[in-house]
Coordinates of C-alpha atoms in Angstrom, one line a residue:
Chain A
M1147 CA 103.1 117.1 111.5
R1148 CA 106.2 118.8 112.6
R1149 CA 106.4 120.7 109.4
A1150 CA 102.7 121.8 109.7
V1151 CA 103.5 123.1 113.1
S1152 CA 106.5 125.0 112.1
T1153 CA 104.6 127.0 109.4
S1154 CA 102.5 128.6 112.1
L1155 CA 105.2 129.4 114.6
V1156 CA 104.7 132.5 116.6
P1157 CA 107.7 134.6 117.6
L1158 CA 107.8 134.8 121.4
V1159 CA 111.1 136.5 122.2
L1160 CA 113.2 138.6 119.9
A1161 CA 116.5 139.4 121.3
S1162 CA 118.3 141.9 119.1
S1163 CA 122.1 141.9 118.9
M1164 CA 123.8 142.7 122.1
A1165 CA 126.2 145.5 122.8
G1166 CA 129.9 145.1 122.9
P1167 CA 132.3 143.1 120.8
V1168 CA 129.7 140.3 120.4
Q1169 CA 127.5 142.6 118.4
A1170 CA 129.0 141.9 115.0
Q1171 CA 129.3 138.2 115.5
V1172 CA 125.8 137.2 116.9
R1173 CA 123.3 139.3 115.0
A1174 CA 119.9 138.0 116.2
V1175 CA 118.3 135.4 118.5
E1176 CA 114.7 134.5 118.1
V1177 CA 112.6 132.0 120.0
R1178 CA 109.4 130.8 118.4
A1179 CA 106.8 128.2 119.4
P1180 CA 103.5 126.9 117.8
R1181 CA 101.7 128.4 120.7
A1182 CA 102.4 129.7 124.2
F1183 CA 99.2 128.4 126.0
G1184 CA 97.0 125.4 126.2
Y1185 CA 99.5 122.9 127.5
M1186 CA 98.6 120.2 130.0
L1187 CA 100.5 117.9 132.3
G1188 CA 102.8 115.6 130.3
D1189 CA 102.4 117.5 127.0
L1190 CA 105.3 118.0 124.6
V1191 CA 106.3 121.7 124.3
R1192 CA 108.2 122.5 121.1
A1193 CA 110.2 125.6 120.5
Q1194 CA 112.4 126.8 117.7
V1195 CA 115.4 129.0 118.2
D1196 CA 116.9 130.9 115.3
I1197 CA 120.4 132.3 115.9
V1198 CA 121.9 134.4 113.1
V1199 CA 125.7 134.6 113.3
E1200 CA 128.4 136.0 111.1
D1201 CA 129.6 133.8 108.4
G1202 CA 132.4 131.4 109.4
F1203 CA 131.1 130.8 112.9
A1204 CA 130.2 127.2 113.8
I1205 CA 128.1 126.1 116.8
Q1206 CA 130.0 124.2 119.6
A1207 CA 127.9 121.1 120.2
A1208 CA 129.2 120.8 123.8
S1209 CA 127.6 124.2 124.7
L1210 CA 124.1 123.0 123.8
P1211 CA 121.8 122.2 126.7
Q1212 CA 121.9 118.5 127.7
R1213 CA 118.9 116.3 127.3
G1214 CA 117.2 115.2 130.5
A1215 CA 115.5 116.9 133.4
L1216 CA 115.9 120.7 133.6
A1217 CA 113.7 121.1 136.6
Y1218 CA 111.4 118.9 138.7
W1219 CA 108.6 119.9 136.3
L1220 CA 110.5 120.1 132.9
D1221 CA 112.4 117.7 130.7
L1222 CA 114.4 118.5 127.6
R1223 CA 113.7 115.5 125.4
D1224 CA 115.3 116.4 122.1
I1225 CA 117.4 119.1 120.5
A1226 CA 118.1 119.1 116.8
V1227 CA 120.5 121.6 115.1
S1228 CA 120.3 122.7 111.5
Q1229 CA 122.2 125.4 109.7
A1230 CA 121.5 127.4 106.5
D1231 CA 123.0 130.4 104.7
A1232 CA 121.2 133.6 105.2
G1233 CA 122.7 136.2 102.9
D1234 CA 126.2 137.2 104.3
A1235 CA 125.3 135.5 107.6
R1236 CA 124.6 132.0 108.8
R1237 CA 121.4 131.0 110.4
V1238 CA 121.6 128.2 113.1
R1239 CA 118.2 126.7 114.0
L1240 CA 117.7 124.7 117.2
D1241 CA 114.5 122.6 117.3
L1242 CA 113.9 121.9 121.0
T1243 CA 111.3 119.5 122.4
Y1244 CA 110.4 119.9 126.1
Q1245 CA 108.0 117.9 128.2
T1246 CA 106.2 119.5 131.1
F1247 CA 105.2 117.6 134.2
Y1248 CA 103.7 120.5 136.1
A1249 CA 100.5 119.5 137.8
A1250 CA 98.5 122.7 137.7
L1251 CA 95.6 123.7 139.9
D1252 CA 94.8 126.7 137.8
V1253 CA 96.1 128.2 134.6
R1254 CA 99.6 129.4 135.3
S1255 CA 102.6 130.7 133.5
L1256 CA 105.8 128.7 133.5
E1257 CA 109.2 129.9 132.5
V1258 CA 111.4 127.8 130.3
P1259 CA 115.0 128.6 131.3
G1260 CA 117.3 130.3 128.8
F1261 CA 120.7 129.1 127.9
T1262 CA 123.9 130.2 126.3
V1263 CA 125.3 128.7 123.1
S1264 CA 128.9 129.1 122.0
F1265 CA 130.2 129.7 118.5
V1266 CA 133.7 129.4 117.3
S1267 CA 135.4 130.7 114.1
Q1268 CA 138.7 129.4 113.0
G1269 CA 140.6 132.4 111.5
A1270 CA 144.2 132.8 110.3
S1271 CA 145.1 134.4 113.6
G1272 CA 143.5 131.8 115.8
A1273 CA 140.1 130.9 117.0
T1274 CA 137.5 133.5 117.8
T1275 CA 134.6 132.5 120.1
A1276 CA 131.2 134.2 120.5
S1277 CA 128.3 133.3 122.6
A1278 CA 124.6 133.8 122.0
R1279 CA 122.2 134.1 124.9
V1280 CA 119.0 132.4 124.3
P1281 CA 116.5 134.1 126.5
A1282 CA 114.0 132.4 128.8
W1283 CA 110.4 132.3 127.6
T1284 CA 107.1 131.5 129.1
F1285 CA 104.0 129.4 128.3
T1286 CA 100.9 128.8 130.3
I1287 CA 99.8 125.4 131.5
S1288 CA 96.1 124.4 132.1
P1289 CA 94.8 122.0 134.8
L1290 CA 93.6 118.6 133.9
R1291 CA 90.9 118.2 136.7
E1292 CA 88.7 120.5 138.6
I1293 CA 90.2 122.0 141.7
L1294 CA 87.8 120.2 144.1
P1295 CA 86.5 117.0 142.6
P1296 CA 83.2 115.6 144.0
A1297 CA 83.9 113.7 147.2
K1298 CA 84.3 110.0 146.9
E1299 CA 84.1 107.5 149.7
N1300 CA 87.1 105.4 148.5
P1301 CA 90.0 107.7 147.5
Q1302 CA 91.1 105.1 145.0
D1303 CA 88.1 106.0 142.9
Y1304 CA 89.8 109.2 141.9
M1305 CA 92.3 107.2 139.9
R1306 CA 92.0 105.9 136.4
P1307 CA 92.0 102.1 136.2
D1308 CA 95.1 100.0 135.5
G1309 CA 94.1 99.0 132.0
R1310 CA 94.0 95.5 130.5
V1311 CA 96.0 93.7 127.9
A1312 CA 93.9 93.1 124.8
S1313 CA 93.3 89.4 124.2
L1314 CA 95.6 88.0 121.6
D1315 CA 94.1 86.9 118.3
P1316 CA 95.9 83.8 116.9
R1317 CA 93.7 83.6 113.8
P1318 CA 95.8 85.6 111.4
T1319 CA 98.9 83.4 112.2
L1320 CA 96.9 80.2 112.1
F1321 CA 95.2 81.1 108.8
T1322 CA 98.6 82.0 107.3
G1323 CA 99.9 78.6 108.5
L1324 CA 96.9 76.9 106.9
G1325 CA 97.5 78.8 103.7
F1326 CA 101.1 77.5 103.6
A1327 CA 99.9 74.0 104.4
G1328 CA 97.6 74.2 101.4
L1329 CA 100.4 75.6 99.3
A1330 CA 102.6 72.7 100.5
L1331 CA 99.9 70.2 99.5
A1332 CA 99.5 71.7 96.0
A1333 CA 103.3 71.9 95.6
F1334 CA 103.6 68.3 96.6
A1335 CA 100.9 67.3 94.1
G1336 CA 103.0 69.1 91.5
L1337 CA 106.1 67.2 92.6
A1338 CA 104.2 63.9 92.5
R1339 CA 103.0 64.7 89.0
D1340 CA 106.5 65.6 87.8
R1341 CA 107.9 62.4 89.2
T1342 CA 104.9 60.3 88.1
W1343 CA 104.2 59.2 91.7
W1344 CA 100.8 57.9 92.6
P1345 CA 98.2 58.9 91.5
F1346 CA 100.0 60.3 88.5
R1347 CA 101.5 56.9 87.4
V1348 CA 100.2 57.2 83.9
R1349 CA 100.7 60.6 82.2
R1350 CA 101.7 61.9 78.9
G1351 CA 105.3 63.0 78.4
R1352 CA 106.7 60.6 81.0
A1353 CA 107.5 57.5 78.8
F1354 CA 110.9 56.9 80.3
A1355 CA 109.6 57.1 83.8
A1356 CA 107.1 54.3 82.8
A1357 CA 109.9 52.3 81.2
R1358 CA 111.9 52.6 84.3
R1359 CA 109.0 51.3 86.5
R1360 CA 108.5 48.4 84.0
L1361 CA 112.3 47.6 84.3
R1362 CA 112.0 47.5 88.1
G1363 CA 109.1 45.1 87.8
L1364 CA 111.3 42.6 85.8
G1365 CA 113.6 42.0 88.8
G1366 CA 112.3 38.5 89.8
R1367 CA 112.0 36.9 86.4
P1368 CA 113.5 33.3 86.4
D1369 CA 114.4 33.2 82.7
A1370 CA 117.3 35.7 82.4
A1371 CA 117.4 35.8 78.6
E1372 CA 113.6 36.5 78.4
A1373 CA 113.9 39.1 81.1
Y1374 CA 116.8 40.8 79.3
R1375 CA 114.8 41.0 76.1
E1376 CA 111.8 42.4 78.0
A1377 CA 114.0 45.0 79.5
L1378 CA 115.3 46.0 76.1
L1379 CA 111.7 46.2 74.8
A1380 CA 110.6 48.3 77.8
L1381 CA 113.2 50.9 76.9
H1382 CA 112.4 50.7 73.2
R1383 CA 108.8 51.4 74.1
G1384 CA 109.9 54.4 76.1
L1385 CA 111.8 55.7 73.1
D1386 CA 109.0 55.1 70.7
E1387 CA 106.4 56.8 73.0
T1388 CA 108.7 59.8 73.5
D1389 CA 109.1 60.3 69.8
G1390 CA 105.6 59.3 68.7
R1391 CA 107.0 56.8 66.2
R1392 CA 109.3 53.8 66.0
V1393 CA 112.9 54.7 66.8
L1394 CA 115.6 52.4 65.3
A1395 CA 119.3 52.6 65.6
D1396 CA 119.6 54.7 62.4
D1397 CA 117.0 57.2 63.7
L1398 CA 119.0 58.0 66.8
D1399 CA 120.6 61.2 65.7
R1400 CA 117.4 62.5 64.3
F1401 CA 115.7 61.6 67.5
L1402 CA 118.3 63.5 69.5
D1403 CA 117.8 66.5 67.2
R1404 CA 114.1 66.4 67.9
H1405 CA 114.6 65.9 71.7
P1406 CA 117.8 67.7 72.6
A1407 CA 117.2 67.1 76.3
Y1408 CA 118.5 63.5 75.9
R1409 CA 121.7 64.5 74.0
G1410 CA 123.8 63.9 77.2
Q1411 CA 122.6 60.2 77.1
A1412 CA 123.8 59.6 73.5
P1413 CA 126.7 57.2 74.4
G1414 CA 124.3 55.1 76.5
L1415 CA 121.7 55.1 73.7
V1416 CA 124.2 54.0 71.1
A1417 CA 125.3 51.1 73.3
F1418 CA 121.6 50.3 73.9
F1419 CA 120.8 50.1 70.2
E1420 CA 123.9 47.9 69.6
A1421 CA 122.9 45.5 72.3
S1422 CA 119.3 45.5 71.0
R1423 CA 120.5 44.6 67.5
I1424 CA 122.7 41.7 68.8
A1425 CA 119.9 40.4 71.0
F1426 CA 117.1 40.5 68.5
F1427 CA 118.7 40.2 65.1
G1428 CA 121.8 38.3 66.1
N1429 CA 119.7 36.3 68.6
D1430 CA 122.7 36.2 71.0
T1431 CA 121.5 37.5 74.4
A1432 CA 124.6 36.5 76.2
R1433 CA 126.8 38.7 73.9
A1434 CA 124.3 41.5 74.1
R1435 CA 124.5 41.4 77.9
G1436 CA 128.2 41.7 77.6
R1437 CA 127.7 44.9 75.6
L1438 CA 125.1 46.3 78.0
A1439 CA 124.1 44.5 81.2
R1440 CA 120.7 44.6 82.8
P1441 CA 121.8 47.0 85.6
E1442 CA 123.2 49.3 82.9
I1443 CA 119.9 49.4 81.1
A1444 CA 118.2 50.3 84.4
A1445 CA 120.7 53.0 85.0
L1446 CA 120.3 54.4 81.5
A1447 CA 116.5 54.4 82.0
A1448 CA 116.9 56.3 85.3
R1449 CA 119.1 58.9 83.6
L1450 CA 116.7 59.2 80.7
A1451 CA 113.8 59.6 83.2
R1452 CA 115.7 62.4 84.9
A1453 CA 116.4 64.1 81.6
E1454 CA 112.8 63.7 80.7
R1455 CA 111.8 65.9 83.6
T1456 CA 113.9 68.8 82.3
A1457 CA 112.6 68.4 78.7
Chain B
M1009 CA 134.5 55.9 76.4
R1010 CA 132.9 52.8 75.2
A1011 CA 130.8 54.8 72.7
S1012 CA 133.9 56.4 71.1
S1013 CA 135.0 53.0 70.0
N1014 CA 131.7 52.6 68.2
P1015 CA 132.3 51.2 64.7
T1016 CA 129.2 52.6 63.2
G1017 CA 130.4 56.2 63.6
T1018 CA 127.0 57.4 64.9
L1019 CA 128.5 59.4 67.6
A1020 CA 130.9 61.2 65.3
R1021 CA 128.0 62.5 63.4
L1022 CA 126.2 63.3 66.7
R1023 CA 129.0 65.4 68.0
L1024 CA 128.5 67.9 65.2
S1025 CA 124.8 68.3 65.5
P1026 CA 124.3 70.0 68.9
E1027 CA 126.1 73.2 68.0
N1028 CA 124.1 73.6 64.8
L1029 CA 120.9 73.0 66.6
H1030 CA 121.7 75.3 69.5
A1031 CA 122.6 78.1 67.1
A1032 CA 119.5 77.6 65.1
R1033 CA 117.2 77.7 68.2
E1034 CA 119.0 80.6 69.8
G1035 CA 118.6 82.7 66.6
S1036 CA 114.9 81.9 66.4
A1037 CA 113.9 82.6 70.0
P1038 CA 115.4 85.4 72.1
G1039 CA 114.1 83.9 75.4
F1040 CA 115.6 80.5 74.7
R1041 CA 118.4 80.7 77.2
L1042 CA 116.0 81.7 79.9
A1043 CA 113.5 79.0 79.0
G1044 CA 116.4 76.5 78.9
A1045 CA 117.5 77.6 82.4
W1046 CA 113.9 77.2 83.7
R1047 CA 113.7 73.7 82.2
R1048 CA 116.9 72.6 83.9
M1049 CA 115.8 74.2 87.2
R1050 CA 112.2 73.0 87.2
P1051 CA 112.8 69.6 88.9
H1052 CA 114.7 71.3 91.7
V1053 CA 112.1 74.1 92.2
L1054 CA 109.4 71.5 92.2
L1055 CA 111.3 69.6 95.0
A1056 CA 112.1 72.7 97.0
L1057 CA 108.7 74.3 96.9
P1058 CA 106.7 71.7 99.0
V1059 CA 109.5 71.5 101.5
L1060 CA 109.7 75.2 102.0
A1061 CA 105.9 75.6 102.2
L1062 CA 105.7 72.8 104.7
L1063 CA 108.4 74.4 106.9
A1064 CA 106.6 77.7 106.7
A1065 CA 103.3 76.0 107.6
I1066 CA 104.9 74.3 110.6
G1067 CA 106.4 77.6 111.7
F1068 CA 103.2 79.5 111.5
G1069 CA 101.3 76.7 113.2
L1070 CA 103.7 76.7 116.1
A1071 CA 103.5 80.5 116.4
G1072 CA 99.7 80.3 116.3
W1073 CA 99.7 77.6 119.0
R1074 CA 101.9 79.7 121.2
I1075 CA 99.6 82.7 120.8
L1076 CA 96.7 80.5 121.8
R1077 CA 98.5 79.3 124.9
D1078 CA 99.6 82.9 125.8
D1079 CA 96.0 84.1 125.4
D1080 CA 94.8 81.4 127.8
T1081 CA 97.4 82.6 130.3
I1082 CA 96.4 86.2 129.9
K1083 CA 92.7 85.3 130.4
A1084 CA 93.6 83.3 133.6
L1085 CA 95.7 86.2 134.9
Q1086 CA 92.8 88.6 134.3
A1087 CA 90.5 86.3 136.0
G1088 CA 92.7 86.7 139.1
R1089 CA 94.5 83.3 139.0
D1090 CA 98.2 83.6 140.0
V1091 CA 99.8 82.0 136.9
P1092 CA 103.6 82.2 136.9
V1093 CA 105.1 83.8 133.8
A1094 CA 108.7 83.3 132.7
V1095 CA 110.8 86.4 131.9
D1096 CA 111.3 85.2 128.3
A1097 CA 107.6 85.1 127.7
A1098 CA 105.9 87.2 125.0
S1099 CA 105.6 90.9 125.9
P1100 CA 101.7 91.0 126.1
L1101 CA 102.0 88.2 128.6
L1102 CA 104.6 90.0 130.7
L1103 CA 102.3 93.1 130.7
A1104 CA 99.3 91.0 131.7
R1105 CA 101.4 89.6 134.6
V1106 CA 102.5 93.1 135.6
Q1107 CA 98.9 94.2 135.7
H1108 CA 97.9 91.1 137.7
L1109 CA 100.7 91.8 140.3
A1110 CA 99.8 95.5 140.4
R1111 CA 96.2 94.5 141.2
R1112 CA 97.4 92.4 144.1
G1113 CA 99.9 95.0 145.2
V1114 CA 103.0 92.9 144.8
T1115 CA 105.1 95.8 143.6
E1116 CA 108.6 94.2 144.2
E1117 CA 108.0 91.5 141.6
I1118 CA 107.0 94.0 138.9
E1119 CA 110.2 95.9 138.4
P1120 CA 112.3 93.0 136.9
L1121 CA 109.5 92.5 134.4
I1122 CA 109.6 96.2 133.5
D1123 CA 113.3 95.9 133.0
V1124 CA 112.8 93.1 130.5
L1125 CA 110.2 95.1 128.6
D1126 CA 112.7 98.1 128.6
R1127 CA 115.4 95.9 127.2
R1128 CA 113.1 94.7 124.4
G1129 CA 112.6 98.2 123.3
E1130 CA 108.9 98.4 123.6
P1131 CA 108.1 101.8 125.0
D1132 CA 104.3 101.4 124.8
R1133 CA 104.2 98.3 126.9
S1134 CA 106.9 99.7 129.3
A1135 CA 104.8 102.8 129.8
R1136 CA 101.7 100.7 130.5
A1137 CA 103.6 98.5 132.9
R1138 CA 105.1 101.5 134.8
Y1139 CA 101.6 103.0 134.9
A1140 CA 100.2 99.9 136.5
L1141 CA 103.1 99.8 139.0
A1142 CA 102.6 103.5 139.9
N1143 CA 98.9 102.8 140.4
A1144 CA 99.7 99.9 142.8
R1145 CA 102.0 102.2 144.8
L1146 CA 99.4 105.0 144.8
R1147 CA 96.8 102.6 146.1
Q1148 CA 99.1 101.5 148.8
A1149 CA 99.7 105.1 149.8
F1150 CA 96.0 105.7 149.9
G1151 CA 95.7 102.7 152.2
Y1152 CA 98.3 104.3 154.6
L1153 CA 96.6 107.7 154.4
E1154 CA 93.2 106.2 155.2
R1155 CA 94.7 104.7 158.4
G1156 CA 96.3 108.1 159.1
D1157 CA 99.8 106.7 158.7
L1158 CA 101.6 109.5 156.8
D1159 CA 105.2 108.3 157.1
P1160 CA 105.3 105.4 154.7
A1161 CA 102.8 107.1 152.3
G1162 CA 105.1 110.0 151.3
P1163 CA 107.9 107.9 149.7
L1164 CA 105.3 105.7 148.0
I1165 CA 103.6 108.7 146.4
T1166 CA 107.0 110.0 145.3
L1167 CA 107.9 106.7 143.7
A1168 CA 104.5 106.6 142.0
R1169 CA 105.0 110.0 140.5
Q1170 CA 108.4 109.0 139.2
D1171 CA 106.9 106.0 137.4
Y1172 CA 104.0 108.1 136.0
R1173 CA 106.6 110.5 134.7
R1174 CA 108.6 107.7 133.1
A1175 CA 105.5 106.3 131.6
L1176 CA 104.7 109.7 130.1
Q1177 CA 108.3 110.0 128.8
D1178 CA 107.7 106.8 126.9
R1179 CA 104.2 107.8 125.8
P1180 CA 103.5 111.5 126.0
D1181 CA 99.8 111.0 125.0
Y1182 CA 99.0 108.6 127.8
W1183 CA 96.0 110.4 129.3
D1184 CA 95.3 107.9 132.1
A1185 CA 98.9 108.4 133.3
K1186 CA 98.5 112.2 133.1
F1187 CA 95.3 112.0 135.1
N1188 CA 96.8 109.8 137.8
L1189 CA 100.0 111.8 138.0
D1190 CA 97.8 114.8 138.7
V1191 CA 96.0 112.9 141.4
A1192 CA 99.3 111.8 143.0
S1193 CA 100.8 115.4 142.7
R1194 CA 97.8 116.9 144.5
L1195 CA 98.2 114.5 147.3
L1196 CA 101.6 116.1 148.0
R1197 CA 99.8 119.4 148.0
D1198 CA 97.1 118.2 150.4
F1199 CA 99.7 116.8 152.8
P1200 CA 102.4 119.5 153.0
D1201 CA 104.3 117.3 155.4
F1202 CA 105.6 115.5 152.5
D1203 CA 108.8 116.8 151.0
R1204 CA 107.5 118.7 148.0
K1205 CA 110.8 119.2 146.3
S1206 CA 112.1 115.7 146.7
G1207 CA 113.4 113.9 143.7
D1208 CA 110.5 113.9 141.4
E1209 CA 112.8 114.4 138.5
L1210 CA 115.0 111.6 137.3
K1211 CA 118.4 113.4 137.4
A1212 CA 121.2 110.9 137.6
E1213 CA 122.9 111.7 140.9
P1214 CA 125.3 108.8 141.6
N1215 CA 126.0 110.1 145.1
K1216 CA 122.3 110.2 146.1
I1217 CA 121.1 107.0 144.7
W1218 CA 119.3 105.9 147.9
T1219 CA 117.4 109.1 148.6
D1220 CA 114.0 107.7 147.7
I1221 CA 114.1 104.4 149.5
P1222 CA 111.0 104.2 151.6
G1223 CA 111.7 104.4 155.3
Q1224 CA 115.1 106.1 154.8
P1225 CA 115.5 109.0 157.2
R1226 CA 116.1 112.2 155.3
G1227 CA 117.1 115.8 156.0
E1228 CA 118.0 117.4 159.3
P1229 CA 116.3 116.3 162.5

């Protein structure tokens, strides 16, 4: 918006270079504004000041007018300085934003006060200063209301009302919360499926999880030898199901080639197959348990089930 | 450890195979490393996702509940009930409280609330709160003028004009504030007894901080 405004700036005051030694240093001062009329109480009034100075002169920031109230009816809100090269000279542009608080009864002309800006040039022989006088300029302000409003019984009726806070709408926030709750539910279902929790107890690709559950179910068996053999069988079944065929001790390295996710469990599996051979072919459960005890089988099944989830 | 003493030598053969297999699969699929990383991360992601989503749902639910409660309070204030509001309440609630106090003319309780809005950096709500405060003062001034009591009315109008001005500084396009500032400014014209030049602008003058206190004697006798 500001750019659109500045394309149609109208020159208001053109101060040609002044007489005296300043002449060569400050070449021109020009004040421009989008318009010099049609302002109302509280409006922002923008002006642009172009000062052309000799090359090498820099503006002294302390000499710029201060932001704040300039008069009881005028504020200086903002002042921005930009510089550009203009041939052999330097163009310093001040973008000033005023705000007027003049409560006009009729259209009347107001004068924005001028000010002086200092420039300094650091030469070999010392600093040279120059000052540019930005002239005052005028704009006209228009009234907001008729001079004599129709009479009202209660003078408070002349005023605009206090205004009301719009009621707050909690729906967007609550719907977002509901959306996240739904997402949490779906994500929890995904987690339950991954971990074969209820209702995903039986699912393809989770043979070791099933074996682990079967092992847990063997806890209270009275016959220790029978329970041990059942535990071995449960893990065997898990291996067979994972591979889709019977896996015997000699198939182990091919099994691990086909399912590299379980390669970390190779030592445990080797011990398991050894214990299994002793238990079933050597028929010596006690020695087999010495090789791989029940809790170790359970731990192996747990590790395999964890590896299964990353397969 | 136990496996290394394995007499069958299965493990010794196993030790060689992983590298071969890894090299073979890496050569065949360029995205293998990424896919492998995803496979390893998947259980953790699946665990974290429901937890994070649940936390977000709880957070939004609490925020929504708070908005509902604030809306009830705003409606009660607008219905004229004097509901207390803490200074750390939400900004719309503070503004509703300011407007309620302004309607009842309790101007001295409004200014701390405006300070809170100022500190929160909400120029729009600060402007609306100042406008309500200025309206309250202007109404009080009208009340004095109707009774023909000019002395307390003047400072009230001056304070109202200051607050309209501050509201307009925060929000230059606030048309209601422009309008009421015009109303207040003409009052000073209509009653030339009031000091027309007195501190309408907000120049910081540390030595004259108290010039606009109502009831303070000013000027020469």
